[in-house]
CSV table of C-alpha atoms and ligand atoms in Angstrom, one decimal:
chain,number,residue,atom,x,y,z
A,1,MET,CA,-2.0,-0.3,25.5
A,2,LYS,CA,-0.3,-0.9,22.2
A,3,LYS,CA,-1.6,0.9,19.1
A,4,ARG,CA,-2.9,-1.5,16.5
A,5,ILE,CA,-1.7,-0.9,12.9
A,6,PHE,CA,-3.3,-2.4,9.8
A,7,SER,CA,-2.4,-1.9,6.2
A,8,GLY,CA,-2.5,-3.8,2.9
A,9,ILE,CA,-1.3,-3.9,-0.6
A,10,GLN,CA,-2.8,-5.4,-3.7
A,11,PRO,CA,-1.1,-8.3,-5.5
A,12,SER,CA,-2.3,-6.6,-8.7
A,13,ASN,CA,1.0,-6.1,-10.3
A,14,VAL,CA,4.7,-5.8,-9.4
A,15,ILE,CA,5.4,-3.5,-6.4
A,16,HIS,CA,7.1,-0.2,-7.3
A,17,ILE,CA,9.3,2.1,-5.3
A,18,GLY,CA,6.2,4.3,-4.7
A,19,ASN,CA,4.5,1.4,-2.9
A,20,TYR,CA,7.7,0.7,-1.0
A,21,ILE,CA,8.4,4.3,0.1
A,22,GLY,CA,4.8,5.3,0.7
A,23,ALA,CA,3.8,2.1,2.5
A,24,VAL,CA,5.9,-1.1,2.9
A,25,LYS,CA,9.1,0.5,4.1
A,26,ARG,CA,7.1,2.3,6.8
A,27,TRP,CA,5.5,-1.0,7.8
A,28,VAL,CA,9.0,-2.3,8.6
A,29,GLU,CA,9.6,0.8,10.7
A,30,SER,CA,6.3,0.3,12.5
A,31,GLN,CA,7.2,-3.4,13.2
A,32,ASN,CA,10.2,-2.2,15.1
A,33,ASP,CA,8.2,0.2,17.3
A,34,ALA,CA,7.5,-1.6,20.6
A,35,GLU,CA,4.3,0.6,21.1
A,36,LYS,CA,2.7,-0.9,18.0
A,37,GLU,CA,1.0,-4.2,17.1
A,38,ASN,CA,1.1,-4.7,13.4
A,39,ILE,CA,-1.1,-6.5,10.9
A,40,PHE,CA,-0.2,-6.5,7.2
A,41,CYS,CA,-2.2,-8.1,4.4
A,42,ALA,CA,-1.9,-9.0,0.8
A,43,VAL,CA,-5.3,-7.7,-0.3
A,44,ASP,CA,-6.2,-10.1,-3.1
A,45,LEU,CA,-9.9,-9.4,-3.0
A,46,HIS,CA,-9.2,-5.8,-3.8
A,47,ALA,CA,-7.2,-6.9,-6.8
A,48,LEU,CA,-10.3,-8.6,-8.2
A,49,THR,CA,-12.0,-5.2,-8.7
A,50,VAL,CA,-10.4,-5.0,-12.1
A,51,PRO,CA,-10.0,-8.1,-14.4
A,52,GLN,CA,-7.1,-10.4,-13.4
A,53,ASP,CA,-5.6,-13.5,-15.0
A,54,PRO,CA,-6.3,-16.1,-12.3
A,55,LYS,CA,-3.0,-18.0,-12.6
A,56,MET,CA,-1.1,-14.7,-12.6
A,57,LEU,CA,-3.0,-13.4,-9.5
A,58,ARG,CA,-2.2,-16.6,-7.6
A,59,GLU,CA,1.5,-16.2,-8.5
A,60,ARG,CA,1.6,-12.5,-7.6
A,61,THR,CA,0.0,-13.2,-4.3
A,62,LEU,CA,2.7,-15.7,-3.4
A,63,GLU,CA,5.3,-13.3,-4.7
A,64,LEU,CA,3.9,-10.5,-2.6
A,65,MET,CA,4.0,-12.6,0.5
A,66,ALA,CA,7.6,-13.4,-0.3
A,67,LEU,CA,8.3,-9.7,-0.7
A,68,PHE,CA,6.8,-9.0,2.8
A,69,LEU,CA,9.5,-11.3,4.2
A,70,ALA,CA,12.2,-10.0,1.8
A,71,VAL,CA,11.8,-6.4,3.0
A,72,GLY,CA,12.1,-7.4,6.6
A,73,LEU,CA,8.6,-8.1,7.9
A,74,ASP,CA,8.8,-10.9,10.4
A,75,PRO,CA,5.9,-13.3,10.9
A,76,ASP,CA,6.9,-13.6,14.6
A,77,LYS,CA,6.6,-9.9,15.1
A,78,SER,CA,3.8,-8.9,12.7
A,79,ILE,CA,0.7,-10.7,11.5
A,80,LEU,CA,1.1,-11.4,7.8
A,81,PHE,CA,-1.7,-12.9,5.8
A,82,VAL,CA,-3.7,-13.1,2.6
A,83,GLN,CA,-7.1,-11.2,2.8
A,84,SER,CA,-9.2,-14.0,1.2
A,85,HIS,CA,-8.0,-16.5,3.7
A,86,VAL,CA,-10.0,-14.7,6.4
A,87,THR,CA,-13.7,-14.6,5.4
A,88,VAL,CA,-14.4,-11.8,7.9
A,89,HIS,CA,-13.3,-9.3,5.3
A,90,ALA,CA,-15.9,-10.3,2.7
A,91,GLU,CA,-18.6,-10.9,5.3
A,92,GLY,CA,-17.8,-7.7,7.1
A,93,ALA,CA,-17.9,-5.7,3.8
A,94,TRP,CA,-21.4,-7.0,3.2
A,95,LEU,CA,-22.6,-5.9,6.6
A,96,LEU,CA,-21.0,-2.4,6.2
A,97,ASN,CA,-22.4,-2.1,2.6
A,98,CYS,CA,-25.8,-2.3,4.3
A,99,ILE,CA,-25.2,0.9,6.3
A,100,THR,CA,-23.1,2.8,3.7
A,101,PRO,CA,-24.9,5.4,1.5
A,102,GLU,CA,-24.1,4.7,-2.2
A,103,GLY,CA,-23.4,8.5,-2.7
A,104,TRP,CA,-20.4,8.2,-0.5
A,105,LEU,CA,-18.8,5.7,-2.8
A,106,LYS,CA,-19.5,7.6,-6.1
A,107,LYS,CA,-17.6,10.6,-4.7
A,108,MET,CA,-14.3,8.7,-4.3
A,109,THR,CA,-11.5,10.1,-6.5
A,110,GLN,CA,-9.9,6.7,-7.2
A,111,TYR,CA,-13.3,5.3,-8.3
A,112,LYS,CA,-13.8,8.2,-10.7
A,113,ASP,CA,-10.2,7.8,-12.1
A,114,LYS,CA,-10.2,4.0,-12.4
A,115,SER,CA,-13.8,3.7,-13.7
A,116,ALA,CA,-13.0,6.1,-16.5
A,117,LYS,CA,-10.3,3.7,-17.7
A,118,GLN,CA,-12.6,0.6,-17.8
A,119,GLU,CA,-14.9,-0.5,-20.6
A,120,ILE,CA,-17.1,-2.3,-18.1
A,121,VAL,CA,-17.1,-0.9,-14.6
A,122,LEU,CA,-17.5,-3.7,-12.1
A,123,THR,CA,-19.6,-3.3,-8.9
A,124,GLY,CA,-16.6,-4.3,-6.9
A,125,LEU,CA,-14.7,-1.3,-8.1
A,126,LEU,CA,-17.3,1.0,-6.7
A,127,ASP,CA,-17.5,-1.1,-3.5
A,128,TYR,CA,-13.7,-1.3,-2.9
A,129,PRO,CA,-13.6,1.3,-0.2
A,130,VAL,CA,-16.2,-0.6,1.9
A,131,LEU,CA,-14.1,-3.7,1.7
A,132,MET,CA,-11.1,-1.6,2.7
A,133,ALA,CA,-13.2,-0.2,5.7
A,134,ALA,CA,-14.0,-3.8,6.7
A,135,ASP,CA,-10.2,-4.7,6.5
A,136,ILE,CA,-9.5,-1.9,8.9
A,137,LEU,CA,-12.5,-1.8,11.2
A,138,PHE,CA,-12.8,-5.5,12.1
A,139,TYR,CA,-9.3,-5.4,13.6
A,140,ASP,CA,-10.1,-2.4,15.9
A,141,THR,CA,-7.3,-0.6,14.1
A,142,ASN,CA,-6.0,2.7,15.5
A,143,GLU,CA,-3.7,3.7,12.6
A,144,VAL,CA,-3.4,2.9,8.9
A,145,PRO,CA,-0.1,3.8,7.3
A,146,VAL,CA,-0.8,4.5,3.6
A,147,GLY,CA,0.3,6.7,0.7
A,148,ASN,CA,-1.5,9.9,0.0
A,149,ASP,CA,-3.8,8.3,-2.6
A,150,GLN,CA,-5.5,6.1,0.1
A,151,LYS,CA,-6.2,9.0,2.5
A,152,GLN,CA,-9.7,9.5,1.2
A,153,HIS,CA,-10.5,5.8,1.6
A,154,VAL,CA,-9.3,5.8,5.3
A,155,GLU,CA,-11.5,8.9,5.8
A,156,LEU,CA,-14.4,6.9,4.4
A,157,ALA,CA,-13.7,4.1,6.8
A,158,ARG,CA,-13.9,6.6,9.6
A,159,ASN,CA,-17.2,7.8,8.4
A,160,ILE,CA,-18.5,4.3,8.2
A,161,ALA,CA,-17.3,3.5,11.7
A,162,GLU,CA,-19.0,6.6,13.1
A,163,ARG,CA,-22.2,5.9,11.3
A,164,PHE,CA,-22.3,2.3,12.6
A,165,ASN,CA,-21.5,3.5,16.2
A,166,HIS,CA,-24.3,6.0,15.9
A,167,LEU,CA,-26.8,3.5,14.6
A,168,PHE,CA,-25.9,0.5,16.8
A,169,GLY,CA,-23.9,1.8,19.7
A,170,GLU,CA,-20.1,2.2,20.4
A,171,THR,CA,-18.5,-0.7,18.4
A,172,PHE,CA,-15.8,0.3,16.0
A,173,VAL,CA,-12.5,2.1,16.8
A,174,VAL,CA,-12.4,5.2,14.5
A,175,PRO,CA,-9.0,4.8,12.7
A,176,GLU,CA,-6.5,7.5,11.8
A,177,PRO,CA,-4.6,7.6,8.4
A,178,LEU,CA,-0.9,7.8,8.9
A,179,ILE,CA,0.6,9.6,5.9
A,180,ALA,CA,4.4,10.1,5.8
A,181,GLU,CA,5.8,13.7,5.6
A,182,ALA,CA,8.1,12.7,2.8
A,183,GLY,CA,7.4,10.2,0.0
A,184,ALA,CA,3.6,9.9,0.5
A,185,ARG,CA,3.2,10.4,-3.3
A,186,ILE,CA,6.0,9.3,-5.4
A,187,MET,CA,5.5,10.5,-9.0
A,188,ALA,CA,6.0,8.7,-12.3
A,189,LEU,CA,9.5,9.0,-13.7
A,190,ASP,CA,8.2,9.6,-17.2
A,191,ASP,CA,5.6,12.1,-16.1
A,192,PRO,CA,6.2,13.7,-12.7
A,193,THR,CA,2.7,15.3,-12.7
A,194,MET,CA,1.2,11.8,-12.3
A,195,LYS,CA,1.6,9.4,-9.4
A,196,MET,CA,3.7,6.3,-10.0
A,197,SER,CA,1.1,3.5,-10.5
A,198,LYS,CA,1.1,-0.3,-10.6
A,199,SER,CA,-1.3,-0.3,-13.4
A,200,MET,CA,1.2,1.7,-15.5
A,201,ALA,CA,4.1,-0.6,-14.7
A,202,HIS,CA,4.1,-2.0,-18.3
A,203,VAL,CA,4.9,1.5,-19.7
A,204,LYS,CA,8.7,1.7,-20.1
A,205,GLY,CA,10.3,4.3,-17.9
A,206,HIS,CA,7.2,4.9,-15.8
A,207,SER,CA,8.4,3.2,-12.6
A,208,VAL,CA,11.1,1.4,-10.9
A,209,ASN,CA,9.9,-1.9,-9.5
A,210,LEU,CA,11.3,-3.4,-6.3
A,211,LEU,CA,12.5,-6.6,-8.1
A,212,ASP,CA,14.0,-4.8,-11.1
A,213,ASP,CA,17.7,-5.6,-11.8
A,214,PRO,CA,20.2,-2.8,-11.3
A,215,LYS,CA,20.7,-2.1,-15.0
A,216,ASP,CA,17.0,-1.5,-15.5
A,217,ILE,CA,16.8,0.7,-12.4
A,218,GLU,CA,19.7,2.8,-13.6
A,219,ARG,CA,18.2,3.1,-17.1
A,220,ALA,CA,14.8,4.2,-15.9
A,221,ILE,CA,16.2,6.8,-13.4
A,222,MET,CA,18.8,8.2,-15.9
A,223,ARG,CA,15.8,8.8,-18.3
A,224,ALA,CA,13.5,10.4,-15.7
A,225,LYS,CA,11.8,13.5,-17.0
A,226,THR,CA,13.2,16.7,-15.5
A,227,ASP,CA,13.1,20.4,-16.5
A,228,SER,CA,15.5,22.4,-18.7
A,229,GLY,CA,17.2,24.1,-15.7
A,230,SER,CA,20.0,22.9,-13.4
A,231,GLU,CA,19.0,23.9,-9.9
A,232,ILE,CA,18.7,20.9,-7.5
A,233,ARG,CA,16.3,21.8,-4.8
A,234,PHE,CA,13.0,20.7,-3.3
A,235,SER,CA,10.2,22.7,-4.9
A,236,LYS,CA,6.4,22.7,-5.2
A,237,ASP,CA,6.6,24.3,-8.7
A,238,ALA,CA,5.0,22.1,-11.3
A,239,GLU,CA,8.0,22.7,-13.6
A,240,LYS,CA,10.4,21.3,-11.0
A,241,ALA,CA,8.2,18.2,-10.2
A,242,GLY,CA,10.7,15.8,-11.8
A,243,VAL,CA,13.7,17.1,-9.7
A,244,ASN,CA,11.5,17.3,-6.6
A,245,ASN,CA,10.5,13.6,-7.1
A,246,LEU,CA,14.1,12.4,-7.5
A,247,LEU,CA,15.2,14.4,-4.5
A,248,THR,CA,12.3,12.9,-2.4
A,249,ILE,CA,13.3,9.4,-3.4
A,250,TYR,CA,16.9,10.2,-2.4
A,251,GLN,CA,15.8,11.8,0.9
A,252,VAL,CA,13.6,8.9,2.0
A,253,LEU,CA,16.0,6.2,1.0
A,254,THR,CA,19.1,7.8,2.6
A,255,GLY,CA,17.1,8.9,5.7
A,256,LYS,CA,18.5,12.4,5.4
A,257,SER,CA,16.7,15.8,5.9
A,258,GLN,CA,15.7,18.0,3.0
A,259,GLU,CA,18.5,20.4,3.8
A,260,ALA,CA,21.2,17.6,4.0
A,261,SER,CA,19.8,16.1,0.7
A,262,GLU,CA,20.1,19.4,-1.1
A,263,LEU,CA,23.5,20.0,0.3
A,264,ASP,CA,24.7,16.7,-1.2
A,265,PHE,CA,24.1,18.3,-4.6
A,266,ALA,CA,25.4,21.8,-3.9
A,267,ASN,CA,28.4,21.1,-6.2
A,268,ALA,CA,26.6,19.0,-8.8
A,269,ARG,CA,27.3,19.7,-12.4
A,270,GLY,CA,23.7,19.1,-13.5
A,271,TYR,CA,20.8,16.7,-13.2
A,272,GLY,CA,23.0,13.8,-14.4
A,273,ASP,CA,24.7,13.8,-11.0
A,274,LEU,CA,21.4,13.8,-9.2
A,275,LYS,CA,20.1,10.9,-11.3
A,276,LYS,CA,23.3,8.9,-10.8
A,277,ALA,CA,23.1,9.3,-7.0
A,278,VAL,CA,19.4,8.4,-6.9
A,279,ALA,CA,20.0,5.3,-9.0
A,280,GLU,CA,22.8,4.3,-6.6
A,281,VAL,CA,20.6,4.6,-3.5
A,282,VAL,CA,17.7,2.9,-5.1
A,283,ILE,CA,19.9,0.0,-6.2
A,284,SER,CA,21.5,-0.4,-2.8
A,285,ALA,CA,18.1,-0.3,-1.1
A,286,THR,CA,16.5,-2.8,-3.5
A,287,GLU,CA,19.3,-5.3,-4.3
A,288,PRO,CA,19.3,-7.1,-1.0
A,289,ILE,CA,15.5,-7.3,-1.2
A,290,ARG,CA,15.7,-8.8,-4.7
A,291,ASN,CA,18.2,-11.4,-3.6
A,292,ARG,CA,16.3,-12.4,-0.5
A,293,HIS,CA,13.1,-12.6,-2.5
A,294,LYS,CA,14.6,-15.0,-5.0
A,295,GLU,CA,15.7,-17.2,-2.1
A,296,ILE,CA,12.4,-17.1,-0.3
A,297,MET,CA,10.5,-18.0,-3.5
A,298,THR,CA,12.3,-21.3,-3.6
A,299,ASP,CA,10.5,-22.6,-0.5
A,300,ARG,CA,6.8,-22.4,-1.3
A,301,ALA,CA,5.8,-24.9,1.4
A,302,GLU,CA,7.3,-22.5,4.1
A,303,LEU,CA,5.5,-19.5,2.4
A,304,GLU,CA,2.2,-21.3,2.6
A,305,ARG,CA,2.8,-22.2,6.2
A,306,ILE,CA,3.5,-18.6,7.1
A,307,MET,CA,0.3,-17.6,5.3
A,308,ARG,CA,-1.7,-20.2,7.3
A,309,VAL,CA,-0.3,-19.1,10.6
A,310,GLY,CA,-0.9,-15.4,9.8
A,311,ALA,CA,-4.6,-16.1,8.8
A,312,ASP,CA,-5.2,-18.1,12.1
A,313,LYS,CA,-3.9,-15.1,14.1
A,314,ALA,CA,-6.0,-12.6,12.0
A,315,ARG,CA,-9.2,-14.7,12.7
A,316,VAL,CA,-8.6,-14.7,16.4
A,317,ILE,CA,-8.8,-10.9,16.4
A,318,SER,CA,-11.4,-10.2,13.7
A,319,GLU,CA,-14.0,-13.0,14.3
A,320,PRO,CA,-15.2,-11.8,17.7
A,321,ARG,CA,-15.8,-8.3,16.3
A,322,LEU,CA,-17.7,-9.8,13.3
A,323,ALA,CA,-20.0,-11.8,15.7
A,324,ASP,CA,-20.5,-8.6,17.7
A,325,VAL,CA,-21.5,-6.6,14.6
A,326,LYS,CA,-23.9,-9.4,13.4
A,327,ARG,CA,-25.6,-9.6,16.7
A,328,LYS,CA,-26.0,-5.8,16.9
A,329,MET,CA,-27.5,-5.8,13.4
A,330,GLY,CA,-30.1,-8.4,14.3
A,331,LEU,CA,-28.6,-11.6,12.9
A,332,ILE,CA,-29.0,-14.8,14.9
A,333,LEU,CA,-25.5,-16.3,15.6
A,334,PRO,CA,-25.4,-20.0,14.8
B,401,AQP,N1,3.0,6.6,-6.1
B,401,AQP,C1,2.9,6.3,-4.8
B,401,AQP,N2,3.6,6.9,-3.8
B,401,AQP,C2,3.5,6.6,-2.5
B,401,AQP,N3,2.6,5.6,-2.1
B,401,AQP,C3,1.9,4.9,-3.0
B,401,AQP,N4,1.1,3.9,-2.9
B,401,AQP,C4,0.6,3.6,-4.1
B,401,AQP,N5,1.2,4.4,-5.1
B,401,AQP,C5,2.0,5.2,-4.4
B,401,AQP,C6,0.7,3.3,-1.7
B,401,AQP,O1,1.0,1.9,-1.7
B,401,AQP,C7,0.1,1.1,-0.9
B,401,AQP,C8,-0.4,0.0,-1.7
B,401,AQP,O2,-1.2,0.4,-2.8
B,401,AQP,P1,-2.3,-0.5,-3.4
B,401,AQP,O3,-1.8,-1.9,-3.6
B,401,AQP,O4,-3.5,-0.4,-2.5
B,401,AQP,O5,-2.6,-0.1,-4.7
B,401,AQP,P2,-2.7,1.2,-5.4
B,401,AQP,O6,-2.8,2.4,-4.6
B,401,AQP,O7,-3.8,1.0,-6.3
B,401,AQP,O8,-1.3,1.2,-6.1
B,401,AQP,P3,-1.0,1.8,-7.4
B,401,AQP,O9,0.5,1.5,-7.6
B,401,AQP,O10,-1.4,3.2,-7.6
B,401,AQP,O11,-1.8,0.9,-8.4
B,401,AQP,P4,-3.0,1.3,-9.4
B,401,AQP,O12,-2.3,1.6,-10.6
B,401,AQP,O13,-3.8,0.1,-9.4
B,401,AQP,O14,-3.7,2.5,-8.8
B,401,AQP,C9,-1.0,2.1,-0.5
B,401,AQP,O15,-0.7,2.5,0.9
B,401,AQP,C10,-0.8,3.2,-1.4
B,401,AQP,O16,-1.2,4.5,-0.8
């Protein structure tokens, strides 16, 4: 039996190379694995957990769908859809809310970080991991490829599945997080002690976005913060975090090993050579994506058709599980 893979990304802002390396690039690899059945989603309901401009959110959701196609996801091979088009997610989240202890949610690191930055903390922000559990569990997902920052939420989804199974009998598959060995946490270029974040995309030099033009990419990488030394090697030392981050980006995008990546810089004259090489590999990885994206965005009707077909396929999988859960919880099915 094929393993079912589910993962999502928020249309909350422009996608950066951290999102690409930690998640989307791996989705394309997963799509090409014959042992896997893949479902990828633009999780627009998650984006609502912090205030959004409605017009912008609609535009970004379409752009994200176009980006799925531009990176190489194929609607004939993977199910690609928009979360809010399949009501199972919101309904399922409510049902799971009713078996999830509130204390589990208050412990989530992302909730603590994000709520500290908000003037008014919306209930949706606290509840976000339950919606994410519904995304995963109603598809009988085996594996969830995510960056390191989402590992805790996948673990919570496991706890919710186990609790439901204990209360109502074997129902949900207990999913595994799939975290890459390299690139699971790409750090900010301007501060390599912090993860590269969509919500910081407006800060100059923080990130490189997938649709940035080559000049901007080069500028951001050439200005990336490093240390005062000159040694180019992978390292867990806090002081070498900037160099480690650049080397990681280089390693993942070239597909080389750590040793081979370090060897490429054995004769480098300094960090300038490393930055130049990283900028080159980032530009050559992103330029075709940017060009395809521009082209795909010109045919909105086709994009909307792909979204509709994807949502229909997603419903076929998730609706029977929703009915099963409702029945087990004591609801009368219409
Ligand atoms: N810096 C990162 N390195 C590697 N992977 C990352 N991901 C996010 N940041 C990095 C992974 O990208 C996927 C989609 O993320 P998301 O849309 O769920 O949003 P996020 O985690 O909230 O993304 P950001 O960029 O960090 O946004 P904000 O600023 O809102 O927190 C996930 O698989 C995630 O792990």
